[in-house]
Coordinates of C-alpha atoms in Angstrom, one line a residue:
M1 CA -11.7 28.9 36.9
V2 CA -13.6 26.3 39.0
L3 CA -15.1 23.7 37.0
N4 CA -18.8 22.9 37.9
D5 CA -20.3 19.6 37.6
D6 CA -21.1 19.6 34.3
D7 CA -17.8 20.4 33.0
A8 CA -16.3 17.8 35.3
K9 CA -18.6 15.2 33.8
V10 CA -17.1 16.2 30.3
V11 CA -13.6 15.8 31.2
L12 CA -14.1 12.7 33.4
D13 CA -16.6 10.5 32.1
K14 CA -16.6 11.1 28.4
L15 CA -13.2 11.9 27.3
D16 CA -11.1 10.3 30.2
G17 CA -11.0 7.3 32.4
F18 CA -8.7 5.0 34.5
F19 CA -7.3 2.0 32.7
L20 CA -5.2 -0.7 33.7
S21 CA -1.6 -1.1 32.5
L22 CA 0.5 -4.3 32.9
I23 CA 4.2 -4.2 33.6
V24 CA 5.7 -7.6 32.2
S25 CA 9.2 -8.7 31.4
R26 CA 10.7 -8.7 27.9
S27 CA 10.3 -12.5 27.5
E28 CA 6.5 -12.0 28.6
V29 CA 5.6 -9.2 26.4
K30 CA 4.6 -11.1 23.0
L31 CA 2.8 -13.6 25.0
V32 CA 0.7 -10.9 27.0
K33 CA 0.3 -8.8 23.8
S34 CA -1.2 -11.5 21.8
A35 CA -3.4 -12.8 24.6
L36 CA -4.7 -8.9 25.2
E37 CA -5.2 -8.7 21.4
R38 CA -7.3 -12.0 21.0
H39 CA -9.6 -10.8 23.5
A40 CA -9.9 -7.1 22.4
L41 CA -8.4 -6.0 25.5
L42 CA -5.0 -4.0 24.0
D43 CA -5.1 -0.2 24.0
K44 CA -3.6 -0.3 20.3
F45 CA -3.7 3.3 20.3
S46 CA -0.9 3.8 23.1
K47 CA 2.6 2.4 22.4
I48 CA 4.2 -0.6 24.1
A49 CA 7.4 1.2 25.9
P50 CA 9.9 0.2 28.2
F51 CA 9.3 0.8 31.9
V52 CA 11.6 3.2 33.4
A53 CA 11.0 3.2 37.1
N54 CA 10.2 7.1 38.6
R55 CA 9.5 8.1 35.0
D56 CA 5.9 6.6 34.4
I57 CA 4.7 7.6 37.6
P58 CA 3.7 11.4 36.8
I59 CA 0.6 9.7 35.3
I60 CA -0.4 8.2 38.4
L61 CA -2.9 10.1 40.4
P62 CA -2.4 11.5 44.2
K63 CA -4.6 9.9 46.8
Y64 CA -7.8 11.9 47.1
D65 CA -11.3 11.6 46.2
V66 CA -12.0 11.9 42.8
Q67 CA -14.6 14.2 42.9
R68 CA -12.1 17.0 44.4
I69 CA -10.7 17.0 40.8
K70 CA -12.8 19.2 39.7
Q71 CA -12.0 21.9 42.1
G72 CA -8.8 24.5 41.6
F73 CA -7.8 23.3 38.3
D74 CA -7.3 26.3 35.3
V75 CA -8.7 23.8 32.4
Q76 CA -10.2 24.9 29.3
R77 CA -12.5 22.5 27.5
Q78 CA -10.3 22.1 24.5
N79 CA -7.3 20.7 26.4
A80 CA -8.6 19.6 29.8
T81 CA -6.8 16.3 30.0
K82 CA -3.4 17.7 29.3
S83 CA -4.0 20.5 31.9
I84 CA -5.0 17.9 34.7
E85 CA -2.4 15.7 34.0
A86 CA 0.3 18.8 34.3
S87 CA -1.3 19.3 37.6
W88 CA -1.0 16.1 38.9
R89 CA 2.7 16.0 37.8
R90 CA 3.2 19.0 40.3
H91 CA 1.5 16.7 43.3
D92 CA 4.0 16.0 46.0
N93 CA 3.5 12.7 46.9
P94 CA 2.0 10.5 43.8
Q95 CA 1.9 7.0 44.7
Q96 CA 4.7 5.4 42.9
V97 CA 5.1 2.2 41.1
P98 CA 7.6 -0.4 42.5
P99 CA 11.1 0.5 41.4
D100 CA 12.4 -1.8 38.2
S101 CA 14.7 -4.0 40.2
T102 CA 14.4 -7.2 38.1
G103 CA 16.2 -6.3 34.4
Q104 CA 14.2 -4.5 31.5
R105 CA 10.3 -4.5 31.6
Y106 CA 7.6 -3.3 29.5
V107 CA 4.4 -1.3 30.0
I108 CA 1.5 -3.0 28.2
P109 CA -1.5 -0.5 28.1
T110 CA -5.1 -2.2 27.8
N111 CA -8.4 -0.4 27.4
F112 CA -9.7 -2.3 30.7
E113 CA -11.3 0.7 32.3
V114 CA -11.3 0.7 36.3
L115 CA -14.1 2.5 37.9
V116 CA -12.7 4.4 40.5
A117 CA -14.8 6.2 43.4
S118 CA -11.7 6.6 45.9
R119 CA -8.0 6.9 45.3
T120 CA -7.2 5.7 48.9
N121 CA -6.5 1.9 47.8
D122 CA -5.1 2.4 44.5
D123 CA -2.7 -0.7 44.4
I124 CA -5.6 -2.8 45.7
Q125 CA -7.8 -1.8 42.7
A126 CA -5.0 -2.1 40.6
N127 CA -4.3 -5.5 41.4
Q128 CA -7.9 -6.4 41.4
A129 CA -8.4 -5.2 37.7
K130 CA -5.1 -7.2 36.5
D131 CA -6.7 -10.3 38.1
Q132 CA -9.6 -9.8 36.5
V133 CA -7.6 -9.3 32.9
L134 CA -5.4 -12.2 33.3
Q135 CA -8.4 -14.4 34.3
K136 CA -10.2 -13.5 31.1
I137 CA -7.2 -14.1 28.5
G138 CA -6.3 -17.0 30.5
L139 CA -2.7 -16.1 32.0
V140 CA -3.9 -16.2 35.6
D141 CA -1.1 -18.4 36.7
Q142 CA 1.5 -16.2 35.2
A143 CA 3.7 -14.9 38.0
G144 CA 5.8 -11.6 37.9
I145 CA 3.1 -9.2 36.2
E146 CA 2.4 -6.2 37.8
A147 CA -0.2 -3.6 37.4
Y148 CA -1.1 -0.1 37.7
M149 CA -3.8 2.6 36.7
T150 CA -3.3 5.2 34.3
F151 CA -5.7 8.2 33.6
R152 CA -6.0 8.6 29.6
R153 CA -8.2 9.7 26.8
R154 CA -10.4 6.7 26.2
P155 CA -9.5 4.9 23.1
S156 CA -13.1 5.3 21.5
T157 CA -13.0 9.3 22.1
R158 CA -9.3 9.2 20.5
L159 CA -10.5 7.5 17.5
N160 CA -13.7 9.7 17.0
E161 CA -11.5 12.6 16.9
S162 CA -8.9 11.3 14.8
D163 CA -10.3 9.0 12.6
K164 CA -13.0 10.2 10.4
S165 CA -12.9 7.4 7.8
P166 CA -15.9 7.2 5.7
L167 CA -15.4 3.2 5.9
A168 CA -15.3 3.2 9.8
Q169 CA -18.4 5.4 10.0
A170 CA -20.2 3.0 7.7
V171 CA -19.2 0.1 9.9
R172 CA -20.3 1.6 13.1
E173 CA -23.7 2.4 11.5
W174 CA -24.2 -1.1 10.1
L175 CA -23.4 -2.4 13.9
H176 CA -25.9 0.2 15.5
S177 CA -28.7 -1.5 13.0
L178 CA -28.0 -5.2 14.4
P179 CA -30.6 -6.4 16.4
S180 CA -30.1 -6.3 20.3
H181 CA -29.6 -10.0 20.9
I182 CA -26.4 -9.7 18.4
H183 CA -24.9 -6.6 20.6
S184 CA -25.2 -9.1 23.4
K185 CA -22.6 -11.6 21.6
L186 CA -20.1 -8.8 20.9
P187 CA -17.3 -8.6 23.4
M188 CA -17.3 -5.0 23.5
N189 CA -19.9 -2.0 22.8
V190 CA -20.8 -1.1 18.9
D191 CA -18.8 2.0 19.6
Q192 CA -15.8 0.5 20.8
L193 CA -15.6 -2.4 18.1
P194 CA -14.5 -0.4 15.3
N195 CA -11.4 0.9 17.1
T196 CA -9.6 -2.5 16.8
C197 CA -9.3 -2.0 13.2
K198 CA -7.5 0.4 10.9
W199 CA -9.9 1.2 8.3
T200 CA -7.8 1.8 5.2
Y201 CA -9.1 1.3 1.8
T202 CA -8.5 2.3 -1.9
I203 CA -11.3 3.4 -4.1
Y204 CA -10.7 2.6 -8.1
A205 CA -14.3 3.6 -9.3
P206 CA -16.8 1.7 -9.1
M207 CA -14.8 -0.7 -6.6
L208 CA -13.4 -0.4 -2.9
L209 CA -10.3 -2.3 -2.8
L210 CA -9.7 -3.1 1.0
P211 CA -6.1 -4.2 2.0
P212 CA -5.0 -8.3 3.0
N213 CA -5.1 -7.6 6.7
C214 CA -8.5 -6.0 6.5
L215 CA -10.5 -7.6 9.6
S216 CA -7.9 -10.2 10.4
Q217 CA -7.3 -8.3 13.7
D218 CA -9.2 -10.1 16.8
P219 CA -12.0 -10.2 17.7
W220 CA -13.3 -9.7 13.9
P221 CA -11.9 -13.4 12.2
E222 CA -14.1 -15.0 15.2
L223 CA -17.3 -12.5 15.0
L224 CA -17.8 -12.7 11.1
E225 CA -17.8 -16.5 11.1
D226 CA -20.2 -16.7 13.5
A227 CA -22.5 -14.0 15.0
L228 CA -21.9 -11.5 12.3
R229 CA -21.9 -13.7 9.3
P230 CA -25.5 -13.5 8.5
F231 CA -25.3 -10.0 8.5
L232 CA -22.6 -9.2 6.1
P233 CA -24.9 -8.5 3.0
D234 CA -26.1 -5.5 5.2
L235 CA -22.5 -4.5 5.9
Y236 CA -21.9 -4.5 2.1
K237 CA -24.9 -2.6 1.1
T238 CA -24.3 -0.1 4.0
V239 CA -20.6 0.5 2.9
C240 CA -21.6 0.8 -1.0
E241 CA -24.2 3.5 -0.4
Q242 CA -21.9 5.3 2.2
L243 CA -18.6 5.2 -0.1
K244 CA -20.6 5.5 -3.5
V245 CA -19.1 2.2 -4.7
T246 CA -20.7 -0.8 -6.4
H247 CA -18.0 -3.2 -5.8
I248 CA -16.1 -4.4 -2.8
A249 CA -13.1 -6.9 -2.7
I250 CA -10.1 -7.5 -0.6
N251 CA -6.6 -7.1 -2.3
R252 CA -3.9 -9.9 -2.3
P253 CA -0.1 -10.3 -3.3
I254 CA 0.3 -10.9 -6.7
P255 CA 1.7 -14.9 -6.4
A256 CA 4.9 -15.8 -8.1
L257 CA 3.5 -19.2 -9.2
L258 CA 0.4 -20.6 -10.4
P259 CA -0.8 -24.2 -10.3
S260 CA 0.3 -26.0 -13.3
S261 CA -2.1 -27.5 -15.8
N262 CA -1.1 -31.0 -15.0
N263 CA -1.1 -30.6 -11.2
S264 CA 2.6 -31.8 -10.9
A265 CA 4.1 -28.6 -10.4
Q266 CA 3.6 -25.0 -10.5
D267 CA 3.9 -22.4 -13.5
M268 CA 5.8 -18.9 -13.2
N269 CA 3.2 -16.4 -13.0
V270 CA 4.5 -14.5 -16.1
L271 CA 0.9 -12.5 -16.9
R272 CA 1.1 -11.4 -13.2
L273 CA -2.5 -12.3 -13.0
P274 CA -3.9 -11.1 -10.1
S275 CA -5.4 -14.9 -8.9
N276 CA -5.5 -13.9 -5.0
L277 CA -8.1 -11.3 -5.1
V278 CA -11.1 -11.8 -3.1
P279 CA -14.2 -10.6 -4.3
L280 CA -16.5 -9.9 -1.5
H281 CA -19.6 -8.0 -3.3
G282 CA -20.6 -7.3 -6.6
E283 CA -20.6 -9.3 -9.9
F284 CA -16.7 -9.6 -11.2
G285 CA -17.4 -12.2 -13.7
E286 CA -15.7 -15.5 -14.0
P287 CA -12.1 -16.4 -13.7
N288 CA -9.7 -17.6 -15.8
L289 CA -11.6 -16.6 -19.1
P290 CA -9.9 -16.3 -22.4
A291 CA -9.3 -12.9 -23.7
T292 CA -12.1 -12.3 -26.1
D293 CA -14.3 -9.4 -27.3
Q294 CA -17.5 -11.3 -25.9
N295 CA -15.6 -11.6 -22.4
F296 CA -14.6 -8.0 -22.6
R297 CA -18.0 -6.9 -22.8
G298 CA -19.3 -8.8 -20.0
A299 CA -15.9 -7.9 -17.6
F300 CA -16.0 -5.5 -14.6
W301 CA -13.8 -2.5 -15.4
V302 CA -12.6 -0.1 -13.0
S303 CA -10.5 3.0 -13.6
T304 CA -8.3 5.6 -11.7
I305 CA -6.4 8.6 -12.7
Q306 CA -2.5 9.4 -11.9
N307 CA -0.8 12.7 -13.2
N308 CA -4.0 13.5 -14.9
I309 CA -3.8 9.8 -16.7
T310 CA -6.7 7.8 -16.7
Q311 CA -6.0 4.1 -16.4
T312 CA -8.4 1.1 -17.0
W313 CA -8.4 -2.8 -16.1
A314 CA -10.6 -5.8 -15.2
P315 CA -9.5 -6.3 -11.5
L316 CA -10.4 -10.1 -11.9
Y317 CA -7.7 -10.3 -14.7
T318 CA -5.3 -7.9 -14.5
M319 CA -2.9 -6.4 -11.9
F320 CA -2.7 -2.7 -10.9
S321 CA 0.3 -1.4 -8.8
R322 CA -0.4 2.2 -7.4
G323 CA 2.9 2.2 -5.8
N324 CA 4.6 2.7 -9.6
I325 CA 3.2 6.4 -9.7
K326 CA 6.5 7.8 -8.2
E327 CA 8.5 6.5 -11.4
K328 CA 5.6 7.4 -13.7
T329 CA 5.7 10.9 -12.9
R330 CA 9.5 10.9 -13.0
L331 CA 9.4 9.6 -16.6
L332 CA 7.1 12.8 -17.3
S333 CA 9.7 15.1 -16.0
L334 CA 12.7 13.1 -17.4
I335 CA 11.1 13.3 -20.9
S336 CA 9.4 16.6 -21.1
T337 CA 12.4 18.6 -19.5
P338 CA 15.3 19.6 -21.6
S339 CA 18.3 17.9 -20.2
D340 CA 22.0 19.1 -20.6
S341 CA 24.6 16.7 -22.5
V342 CA 26.1 15.3 -19.4
R343 CA 22.7 14.2 -18.1
G344 CA 22.0 12.3 -21.5
G345 CA 22.2 14.4 -24.5
L346 CA 18.6 13.8 -25.1
D347 CA 17.3 17.3 -25.8
G348 CA 13.9 17.1 -28.0
I349 CA 13.4 13.5 -27.3
A350 CA 9.6 14.4 -26.9
R351 CA 9.3 16.1 -30.1
E352 CA 10.9 13.8 -32.5
S353 CA 11.2 10.5 -31.2
S354 CA 9.8 7.0 -30.3
A355 CA 9.7 5.0 -27.1
V356 CA 9.3 1.4 -26.6
D357 CA 7.6 -0.4 -23.5
L358 CA 9.0 -3.8 -23.5
Y359 CA 6.2 -5.2 -20.7
A360 CA 3.2 -2.7 -21.5
G361 CA 0.8 -4.1 -19.1
I362 CA -2.2 -1.7 -19.1
G363 CA -0.1 1.3 -20.4
Y364 CA 1.7 2.0 -16.7
F365 CA 4.7 3.4 -18.1
A366 CA 3.5 4.0 -22.1
F367 CA 1.1 6.6 -21.2
S368 CA 3.6 8.4 -19.3
Y369 CA 5.6 8.7 -22.7
A370 CA 2.4 9.7 -24.6
K371 CA 1.4 12.2 -22.0
A372 CA 4.9 13.7 -22.3
G373 CA 4.5 13.9 -26.1
V374 CA 6.9 11.1 -27.2
A375 CA 5.8 10.9 -31.1
K376 CA 5.6 7.1 -31.1
V377 CA 5.1 4.6 -28.3
L378 CA 5.9 0.9 -29.4
C379 CA 4.5 -1.6 -26.9
W380 CA 4.4 -5.6 -26.2
E381 CA 2.3 -7.2 -24.0
I382 CA 1.0 -10.9 -23.8
N383 CA -1.6 -10.7 -21.7
G384 CA -4.9 -10.0 -23.7
W385 CA -6.7 -8.5 -20.7
S386 CA -4.0 -6.3 -20.3
I387 CA -4.0 -5.1 -24.0
E388 CA -7.9 -4.3 -23.9
G389 CA -7.2 -2.2 -20.9
L390 CA -4.6 -0.4 -22.5
R391 CA -6.6 0.1 -25.6
R392 CA -9.6 1.5 -23.5
G393 CA -7.3 3.6 -21.1
A394 CA -5.8 5.5 -24.5
K395 CA -9.2 6.3 -25.7
K396 CA -10.0 7.8 -22.7
N397 CA -6.9 9.8 -22.7
G398 CA -7.7 11.0 -26.0
W399 CA -4.9 9.0 -27.6
S400 CA -5.0 7.2 -31.1
I401 CA -4.1 3.3 -30.9
Q402 CA -3.5 0.2 -33.0
V403 CA -3.2 -3.0 -31.7
V404 CA -1.5 -6.0 -33.9
D405 CA -2.1 -9.5 -33.3
N406 CA -0.2 -12.5 -34.8
E407 CA -2.3 -12.7 -37.8
Q408 CA -1.9 -9.0 -38.4
V409 CA 1.9 -8.7 -38.1
E410 CA 3.3 -10.1 -41.3
S411 CA 1.3 -8.1 -43.4
M412 CA 1.8 -4.8 -41.5
L413 CA 5.4 -5.3 -41.6
D414 CA 5.2 -5.9 -45.1
D415 CA 7.1 -2.8 -47.1
S416 CA 3.9 -2.7 -49.6
H417 CA 1.8 -2.1 -46.4
Q418 CA 2.0 1.4 -45.1
N419 CA -0.6 0.7 -42.2
V420 CA 1.4 0.4 -39.1
T421 CA 0.2 3.4 -38.1
G422 CA -3.0 3.6 -39.9
T423 CA -3.6 7.3 -40.8
G424 CA -0.3 7.8 -39.6
Q425 CA -1.5 9.5 -36.2
E426 CA -1.4 6.6 -33.9
R427 CA 0.4 7.4 -30.9
L428 CA 0.6 4.0 -29.5
V429 CA 0.9 0.7 -31.3
V430 CA 0.5 -2.3 -29.5
F431 CA 1.8 -5.7 -30.5
H432 CA 0.2 -8.9 -28.8
E433 CA 3.2 -11.2 -28.7
S434 CA 6.3 -11.8 -26.6
N435 CA 9.2 -9.2 -26.4
V436 CA 11.7 -11.4 -27.9
N437 CA 10.2 -10.2 -31.4
A438 CA 10.5 -6.8 -30.4
A439 CA 14.2 -6.2 -32.3
K440 CA 12.7 -7.8 -35.1
R441 CA 9.7 -5.9 -35.4
V442 CA 11.9 -2.6 -35.1
E443 CA 14.1 -3.3 -37.6
A444 CA 11.3 -3.5 -40.5
L445 CA 9.7 -0.5 -39.1
K446 CA 12.5 1.9 -38.5
S447 CA 12.2 3.8 -41.8
R448 CA 8.5 4.4 -41.1
I449 CA 9.0 5.6 -37.3
P450 CA 10.9 8.2 -35.4
R451 CA 14.1 7.4 -34.1
I452 CA 13.8 5.2 -30.9
R453 CA 15.5 7.1 -27.8
H454 CA 13.7 5.3 -24.6
V455 CA 13.2 1.9 -23.8
N456 CA 11.4 1.0 -20.9
C457 CA 12.1 -2.8 -19.2
G458 CA 9.2 -3.0 -16.5
Y459 CA 9.3 -6.3 -15.1
L460 CA 9.8 -7.7 -11.5
P461 CA 11.7 -9.2 -10.0
S462 CA 14.1 -8.7 -12.8
S463 CA 13.9 -7.3 -16.2
S464 CA 17.1 -8.5 -17.4
G465 CA 15.6 -11.2 -19.9
S466 CA 14.6 -8.1 -22.2
W467 CA 17.9 -6.2 -21.8
D468 CA 19.6 -7.8 -24.9
V469 CA 16.4 -6.7 -27.2
A470 CA 16.3 -3.4 -25.3
V471 CA 19.6 -2.5 -26.8
Q472 CA 18.8 -3.8 -30.2
V473 CA 15.8 -1.8 -30.6
L474 CA 17.8 1.4 -29.3
D475 CA 18.6 3.7 -32.1
A476 CA 22.3 2.6 -33.3
T477 CA 23.1 6.2 -34.1
E478 CA 22.0 8.7 -31.6
G479 CA 21.6 6.1 -28.6
G480 CA 19.3 6.8 -25.9
C481 CA 18.3 5.6 -22.5
I482 CA 17.3 2.2 -20.9
H483 CA 15.2 2.2 -18.1
A484 CA 15.8 -1.5 -16.4
H485 CA 13.3 -2.4 -13.3
E486 CA 15.0 -4.8 -10.5
N487 CA 14.5 -5.9 -7.3
V488 CA 17.9 -5.2 -5.6
V489 CA 19.0 -6.1 -1.9
I490 CA 19.6 -2.5 -0.6
K491 CA 23.1 -3.4 1.0
D492 CA 23.9 -4.5 -2.5
M493 CA 23.3 -1.5 -4.5
E494 CA 26.5 -0.4 -5.6
R495 CA 27.6 -3.9 -6.4
R496 CA 24.6 -4.5 -8.5
K497 CA 25.0 -1.3 -10.2
Y498 CA 28.6 -2.2 -11.2
E499 CA 27.2 -5.5 -12.7
V500 CA 24.3 -4.0 -14.7
V501 CA 26.6 -1.5 -16.3
N502 CA 29.2 -4.3 -17.4
I503 CA 26.1 -6.2 -18.4
F504 CA 25.1 -3.6 -20.9
R505 CA 28.5 -2.7 -22.2
H506 CA 28.8 -6.1 -23.4
L507 CA 25.4 -6.2 -24.9
A508 CA 26.5 -2.9 -26.7
N509 CA 29.6 -4.3 -27.8
Q510 CA 27.6 -7.4 -29.0
Y511 CA 24.4 -5.7 -30.9
L512 CA 25.7 -2.0 -32.1
P513 CA 27.8 -2.0 -35.6
Q514 CA 31.2 -3.0 -34.9
N515 CA 32.4 0.3 -36.2
S516 CA 30.4 2.3 -34.0
A517 CA 30.0 0.5 -30.8
A518 CA 33.7 1.8 -29.3
S519 CA 32.3 5.1 -30.2
F520 CA 29.4 4.8 -27.7
C521 CA 29.7 5.5 -23.8
V522 CA 27.6 3.1 -21.4
E523 CA 27.2 4.5 -18.0
C524 CA 24.2 4.2 -15.4
Q525 CA 23.4 7.9 -14.9
H526 CA 21.1 7.5 -11.8
I527 CA 19.2 4.8 -9.8
E528 CA 15.8 5.5 -8.8
E529 CA 14.4 3.5 -5.7
V530 CA 10.8 3.4 -6.5
K531 CA 9.2 1.4 -3.6
A532 CA 10.2 -1.0 -0.8
Y533 CA 9.2 -4.2 -2.3
A534 CA 10.0 -6.8 1.3
P535 CA 12.4 -5.9 4.0
G536 CA 15.8 -5.0 2.7
I537 CA 14.8 -5.1 -0.7
V538 CA 13.9 -2.4 -2.8
H539 CA 12.1 -1.7 -6.4
C540 CA 14.7 0.1 -8.4
V541 CA 15.2 1.5 -11.7
F542 CA 18.9 1.8 -13.3
D543 CA 18.8 4.3 -16.2
I544 CA 21.3 3.1 -18.4
T545 CA 22.4 5.8 -21.0
I546 CA 24.2 4.5 -24.4
L547 CA 25.0 7.6 -25.7
P548 CA 27.9 8.7 -28.6
K549 CA 31.0 9.9 -26.8
T550 CA 30.8 13.1 -29.0
C551 CA 27.7 14.0 -27.3
L552 CA 28.8 13.5 -24.0
N553 CA 31.4 15.7 -24.8
G554 CA 29.0 18.3 -25.7
V555 CA 30.2 18.0 -29.5
A556 CA 27.2 18.3 -31.9

């Protein structure tokens, strides 16, 4: 097949081009890479790789006129680039990059395109392009940087083929709508500029949540503070229309500490308040409002569905962790699937038992218990905004719920009042108080609720502060399973497992009746690694079973 002029134009002019690559020493990689990024000249779609002499040269073209490329190659449109490069690999006399004689070096690809009319002076053209680039990025005096040209797919074309992100398309549409005098201030054309970002996002209807590093790559920070700043409202409007949302925010990690009221220190962020959330568009409400019915009615609420379970929260006042879905899913299968006696002896737990969630939040794990069929779920939570989200979520899922505040708790626990479960059908009962009171509450209620066989301690970085309460609320006759959440250094996992088991054995001896403590077996049945929390640290769950030895031996 001989390509005609039009076909060659598709292959050469639209899909591919000659681009400059820089060969630098290992010590110069960070310096050159950062400088290229600041000036939007780094090709982020190609990897920085070690340079090996005579291995990288197949993508260097032989010396002959570019116009002859269109003659004699058996090329199909869909793999034009691959076929052309394969032909070049078979050429006898490619122009070679100087051999690596100065130690380990690295190839840094740029998106600086070289307009080549003839291949008779590759070295000269590559060095001229290198000088232009180094001048632009302020490294013209940097010695030892070498250059060569490669023929590869244009970054903008690669993005258009691989990235179908609706957010990227909305940004591109917005850029095209800007006045022409703004286009002249951009470091590249409006089709290439979106290629400098990875447009990831999450939608919690009706909110679009952007990751912390969104628009942090050069050249966006400077552009957003200067040339593009007056046009941001138009960007937000375009994004909302394209993605069918009403609010936009940038996510930030939940801070471990909060400013103290006396301005002299910082307090622990016990409520896990999302104080770092950055609203960009839409009315989110005033921060730090108290949890009152009036404020609930005026707040902005969002929802998401995981495992066919709806969860609801006010993003300005309550956190949501998408990464916990793995553990939520596991709880569903642990409870609803009959287990053998060795795995825990918890057959029938979903039908005739209760569960306790000591850090209920908006119902992360409490809803999994309810979905699995646990008869009663008792929850403890101190954040009033989270409790309101839990209440709304329970209603959306069709589960009855009772919220008990400090003023109601004493009368509710009185034996003369039988309204702990209202009509007796409430699936979830939420105590608006610290879980330090849980053992006392359960003791008063145990004659009116099914046996508690599961306890969830879902707090990070460690839930160890609730483990004594967890042992106390677990059924003292049939035992059950405690799910203890903790951040653990991966290399210390086995050592920490040994420590956790010993702690729970001590607690079992302390809180179980003396005549029955010796007949129980405390073991770590499983360690579930939920998600990475930090480099070398993983959020894990220790499944601690406290079960009668007769159950473990298979004796009814």
